[in-house]
Coordinates of C-alpha atoms and ligand atoms in Angstrom, one line a residue:
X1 CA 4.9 -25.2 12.6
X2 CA 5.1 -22.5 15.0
X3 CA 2.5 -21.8 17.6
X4 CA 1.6 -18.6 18.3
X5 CA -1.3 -17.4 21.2
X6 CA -3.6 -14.6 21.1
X7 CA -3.9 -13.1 24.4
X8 CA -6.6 -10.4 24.2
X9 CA -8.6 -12.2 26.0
X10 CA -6.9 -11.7 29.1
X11 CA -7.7 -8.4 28.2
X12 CA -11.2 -8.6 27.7
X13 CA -11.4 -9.8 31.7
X14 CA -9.7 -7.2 32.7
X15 CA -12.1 -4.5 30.8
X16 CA -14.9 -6.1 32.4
X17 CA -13.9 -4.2 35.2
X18 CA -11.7 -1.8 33.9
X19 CA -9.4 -2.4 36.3
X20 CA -5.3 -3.4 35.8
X21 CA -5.8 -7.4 36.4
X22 CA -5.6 -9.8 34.8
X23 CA -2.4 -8.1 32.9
X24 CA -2.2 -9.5 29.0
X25 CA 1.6 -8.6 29.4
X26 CA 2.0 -11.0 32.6
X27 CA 0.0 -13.6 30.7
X28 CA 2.4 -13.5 27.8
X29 CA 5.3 -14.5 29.8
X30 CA 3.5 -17.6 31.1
X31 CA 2.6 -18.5 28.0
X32 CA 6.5 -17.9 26.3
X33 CA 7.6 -19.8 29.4
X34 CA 5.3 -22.7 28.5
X35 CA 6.7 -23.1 24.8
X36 CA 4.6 -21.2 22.6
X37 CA 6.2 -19.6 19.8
X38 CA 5.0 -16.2 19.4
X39 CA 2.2 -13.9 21.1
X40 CA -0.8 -12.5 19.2
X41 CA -3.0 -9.3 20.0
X42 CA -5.3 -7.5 18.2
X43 CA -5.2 -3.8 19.0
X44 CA -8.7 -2.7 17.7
X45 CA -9.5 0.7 16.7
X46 CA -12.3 0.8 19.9
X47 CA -9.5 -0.5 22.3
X48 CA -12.6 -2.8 23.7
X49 CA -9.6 -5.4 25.2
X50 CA -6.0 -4.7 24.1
X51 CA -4.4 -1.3 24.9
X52 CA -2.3 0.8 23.2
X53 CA 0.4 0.3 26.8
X54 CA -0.1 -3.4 26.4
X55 CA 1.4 -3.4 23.0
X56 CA 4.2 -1.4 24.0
X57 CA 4.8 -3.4 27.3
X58 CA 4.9 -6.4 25.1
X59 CA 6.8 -5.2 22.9
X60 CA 9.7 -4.2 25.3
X61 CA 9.0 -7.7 27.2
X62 CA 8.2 -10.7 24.5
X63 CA 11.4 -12.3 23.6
X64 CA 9.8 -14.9 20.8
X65 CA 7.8 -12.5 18.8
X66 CA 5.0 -10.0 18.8
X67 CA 2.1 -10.5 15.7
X68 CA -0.1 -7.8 15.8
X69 CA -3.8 -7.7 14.6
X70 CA -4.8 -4.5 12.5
X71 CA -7.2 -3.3 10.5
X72 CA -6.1 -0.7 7.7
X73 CA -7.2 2.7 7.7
X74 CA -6.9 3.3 11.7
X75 CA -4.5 4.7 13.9
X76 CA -3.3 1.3 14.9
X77 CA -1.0 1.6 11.5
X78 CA 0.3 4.3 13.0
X79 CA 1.3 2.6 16.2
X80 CA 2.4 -0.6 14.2
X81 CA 4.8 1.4 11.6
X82 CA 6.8 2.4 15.1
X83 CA 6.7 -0.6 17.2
X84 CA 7.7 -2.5 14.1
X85 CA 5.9 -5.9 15.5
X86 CA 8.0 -8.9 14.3
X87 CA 4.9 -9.5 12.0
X88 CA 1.4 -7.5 11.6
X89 CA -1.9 -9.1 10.4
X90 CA -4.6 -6.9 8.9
X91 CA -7.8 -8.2 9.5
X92 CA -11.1 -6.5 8.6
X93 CA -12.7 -4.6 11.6
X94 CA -16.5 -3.7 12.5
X95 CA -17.5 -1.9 15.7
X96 CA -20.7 -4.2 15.7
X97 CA -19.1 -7.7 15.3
X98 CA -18.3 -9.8 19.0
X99 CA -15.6 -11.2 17.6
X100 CA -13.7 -11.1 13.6
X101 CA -16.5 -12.5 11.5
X102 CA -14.5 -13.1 8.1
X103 CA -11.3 -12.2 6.2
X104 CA -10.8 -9.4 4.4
X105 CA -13.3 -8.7 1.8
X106 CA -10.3 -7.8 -1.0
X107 CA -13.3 -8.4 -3.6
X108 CA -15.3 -4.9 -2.6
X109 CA -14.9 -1.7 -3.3
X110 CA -12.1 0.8 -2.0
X111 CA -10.4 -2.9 0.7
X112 CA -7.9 -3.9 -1.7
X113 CA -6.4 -0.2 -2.1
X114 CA -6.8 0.6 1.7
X115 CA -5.5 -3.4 2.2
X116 CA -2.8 -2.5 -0.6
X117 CA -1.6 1.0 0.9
X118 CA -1.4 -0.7 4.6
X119 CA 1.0 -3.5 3.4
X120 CA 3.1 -1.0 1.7
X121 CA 3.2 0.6 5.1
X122 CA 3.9 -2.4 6.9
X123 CA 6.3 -3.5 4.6
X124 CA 8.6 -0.1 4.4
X125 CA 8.9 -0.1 8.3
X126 CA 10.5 -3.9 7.4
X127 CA 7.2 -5.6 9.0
X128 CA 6.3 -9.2 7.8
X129 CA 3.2 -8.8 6.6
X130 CA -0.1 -11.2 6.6
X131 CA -3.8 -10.7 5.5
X132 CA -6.6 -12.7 7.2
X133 CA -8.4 -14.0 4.4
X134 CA -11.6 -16.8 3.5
X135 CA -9.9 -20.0 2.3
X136 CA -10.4 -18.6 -1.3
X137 CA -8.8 -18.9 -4.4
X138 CA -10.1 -15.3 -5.5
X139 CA -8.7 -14.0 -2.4
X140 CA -5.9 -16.1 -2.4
X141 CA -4.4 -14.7 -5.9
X142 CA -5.8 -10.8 -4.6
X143 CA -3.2 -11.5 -1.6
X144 CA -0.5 -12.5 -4.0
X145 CA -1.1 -9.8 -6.1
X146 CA -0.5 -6.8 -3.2
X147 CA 3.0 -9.0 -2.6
X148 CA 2.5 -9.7 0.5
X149 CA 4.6 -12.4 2.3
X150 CA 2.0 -14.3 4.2
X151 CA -1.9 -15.1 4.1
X152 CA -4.0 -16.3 7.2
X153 CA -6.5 -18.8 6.2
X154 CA -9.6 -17.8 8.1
X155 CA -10.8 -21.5 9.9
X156 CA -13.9 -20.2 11.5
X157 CA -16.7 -22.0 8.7
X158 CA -14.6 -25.1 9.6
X159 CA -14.6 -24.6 13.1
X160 CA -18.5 -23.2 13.7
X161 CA -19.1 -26.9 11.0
X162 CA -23.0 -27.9 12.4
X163 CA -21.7 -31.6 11.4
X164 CA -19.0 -33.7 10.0
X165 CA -19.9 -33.7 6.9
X166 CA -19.7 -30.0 6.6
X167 CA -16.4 -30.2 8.6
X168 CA -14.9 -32.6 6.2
X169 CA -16.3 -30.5 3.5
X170 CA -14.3 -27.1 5.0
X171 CA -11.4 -29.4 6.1
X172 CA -10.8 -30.2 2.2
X173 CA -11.6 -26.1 1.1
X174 CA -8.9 -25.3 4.0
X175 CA -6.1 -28.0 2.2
X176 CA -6.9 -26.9 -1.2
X177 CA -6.7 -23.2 0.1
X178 CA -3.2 -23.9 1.3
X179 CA -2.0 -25.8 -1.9
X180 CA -3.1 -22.4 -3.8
X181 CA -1.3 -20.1 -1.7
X182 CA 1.9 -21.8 -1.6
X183 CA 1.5 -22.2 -5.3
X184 CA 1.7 -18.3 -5.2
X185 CA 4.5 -18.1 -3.0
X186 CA 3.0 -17.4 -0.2
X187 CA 3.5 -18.4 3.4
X188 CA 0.1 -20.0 5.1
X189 CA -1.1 -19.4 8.5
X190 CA -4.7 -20.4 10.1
X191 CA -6.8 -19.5 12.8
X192 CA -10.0 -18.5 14.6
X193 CA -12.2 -20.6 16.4
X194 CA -9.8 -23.4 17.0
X195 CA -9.9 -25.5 19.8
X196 CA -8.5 -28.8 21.6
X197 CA -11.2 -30.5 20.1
X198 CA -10.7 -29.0 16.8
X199 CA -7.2 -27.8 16.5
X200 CA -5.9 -32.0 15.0
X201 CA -6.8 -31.8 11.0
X202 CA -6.0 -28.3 10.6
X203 CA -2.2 -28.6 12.4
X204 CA -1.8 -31.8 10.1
X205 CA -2.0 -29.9 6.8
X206 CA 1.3 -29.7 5.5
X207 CA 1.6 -26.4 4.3
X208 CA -0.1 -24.1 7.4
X209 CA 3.6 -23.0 8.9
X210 CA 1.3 -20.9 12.1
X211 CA -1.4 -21.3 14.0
X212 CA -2.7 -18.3 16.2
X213 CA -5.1 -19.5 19.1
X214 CA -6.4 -17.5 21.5
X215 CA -10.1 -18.0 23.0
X216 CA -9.8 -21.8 23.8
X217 CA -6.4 -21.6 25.5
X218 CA -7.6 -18.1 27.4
X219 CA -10.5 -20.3 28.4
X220 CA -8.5 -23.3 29.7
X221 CA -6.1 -21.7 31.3
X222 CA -8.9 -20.0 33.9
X223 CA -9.4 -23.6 35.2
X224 CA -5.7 -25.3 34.6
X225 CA -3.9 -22.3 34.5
X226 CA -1.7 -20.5 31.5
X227 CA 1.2 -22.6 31.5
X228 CA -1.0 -25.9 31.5
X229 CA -3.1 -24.6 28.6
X230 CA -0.6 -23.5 27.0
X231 CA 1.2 -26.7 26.9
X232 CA -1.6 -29.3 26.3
X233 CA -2.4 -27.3 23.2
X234 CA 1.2 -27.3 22.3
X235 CA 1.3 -31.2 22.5
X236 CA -1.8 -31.6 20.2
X237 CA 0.0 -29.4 17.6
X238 CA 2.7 -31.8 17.6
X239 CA 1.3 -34.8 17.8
X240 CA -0.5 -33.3 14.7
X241 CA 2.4 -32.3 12.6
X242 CA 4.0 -35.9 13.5
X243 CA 1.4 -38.2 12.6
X244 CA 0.9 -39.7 15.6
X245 CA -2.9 -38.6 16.2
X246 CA -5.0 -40.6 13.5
X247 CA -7.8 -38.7 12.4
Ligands
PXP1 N1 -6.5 -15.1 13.9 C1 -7.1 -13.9 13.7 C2 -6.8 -13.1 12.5 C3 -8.1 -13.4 14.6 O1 -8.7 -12.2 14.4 C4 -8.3 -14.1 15.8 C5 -9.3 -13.6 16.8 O2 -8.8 -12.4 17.4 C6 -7.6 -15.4 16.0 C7 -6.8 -15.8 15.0 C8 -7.8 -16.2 17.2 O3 -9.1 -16.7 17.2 P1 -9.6 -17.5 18.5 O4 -9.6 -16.5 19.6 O5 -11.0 -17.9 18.1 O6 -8.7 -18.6 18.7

């Protein structure tokens, strides 16, 4: 399992002032030097939190590996295609939305050919290549079908469950979801929304080979610091993939 954090909220501070602190690029050393496997960020076609210099900072500066989020269609696969990011996620993108609401709608008109041409992209400039996408069969086999090598399952419903019944019930849609995908040869990540709290039954599915976490660890660590959160998350994955938490 690797374990990979998303730091754009770091980011997001520092544009609430619009000022050069807290540094993204900073916080993804802390967060390398406390174990994690990988640094996320999501460069978004408004820039409202990640900039185009933190990218390249990080990408001179992160020795594990830089996943970058996309969406297709913007100048951001532009900048991907020559930083050549260790792995690129496309995710769908809308100006209005606080944070990404869903996965890629592959089902609606004129996203699977703009979703198709971007992985080619990604793909000649020798990028591992991931789509964020609902825990879906349909979506699942429309992933396959554009060959790409990885899919993110989308945990959001499962973590924003009003009850445990209706996390149980997305629990078991995320397992099945991950059965599928490896059944089409493709690689499973997960993420959004997931927390300390949350983060146990979704590590503990077999299949989900990375996790990307960013809002509960950005959270923590402005009380216990990066390295702290960074860590205590770390252990829960574990403990997860070991069997030692019951759950
Ligand atoms: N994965 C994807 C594709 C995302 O877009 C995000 C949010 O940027 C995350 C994971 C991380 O979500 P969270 O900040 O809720 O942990």
């Amino acid at each position: 399992m690797r374990f990979y954090v998303n730091v754009d909220h770091v980011a997001t501070v520092r544009e609430a002032r619009r000022t050069d602190e807290p540094d993204p690029v900073r916080a993804a050393m802390l967060v390398e030097l406390a174990g994690a496997d990988g640094i996320t960020v999501h460069l978004r076609e408004d820039r409202r939190h990640v900039s185009e210099r933190d990218v390249r900072l990080l990408m001179d500066t992160v020795r594990t590996g830089v996943n970058l989020e996309l969406a297709a269609a913007t100048d951001v696969l532009d900048i991907a295609c020559d930083l050549r990011p260790m792995q690129a996620t496309l995710v769908p993108e809308r100006r209005e939305e606080v944070t990404t609401e869903g996965g890629l709608a592959l089902g609606e008109q004129g996203v699977l050919e703009a979703t198709g041409e971007a992985v080619d992209r990604l793909s000649s400039a020798g990028i591992r290549t991931s789509l964020f996408v609902d825990p879906d069969e349909k979506m699942l086999e429309l992933s396959a079908d554009l060959g790409v090598t990885a899919v993110e399952l989308h945990t959001g419903e499962y973590a924003n469950a009003a009850d445990q019944e209706e996390r149980d019930t997305q629990l078991a849609r995320l397992c099945a979801a991950a059965q599928t995908a490896v059944g089409l040869g493709l690689a499973v990540h997960a993420g959004h929304g997931l927390t300390y709290e949350n983060v146990t039954p979704v590590a503990a599915i077999a299949p989900i080979e990375e996790l990307n976490i960013g809002h509960s660890i950005v959270s923590r660590a402005v009380l216990v610091g990066m390295e702290r959160a960074v860590r205590e998350m770390g252990v829960l994955i574990r403990e997860a993939r070991s069997g030692v938490v019951a759950f």
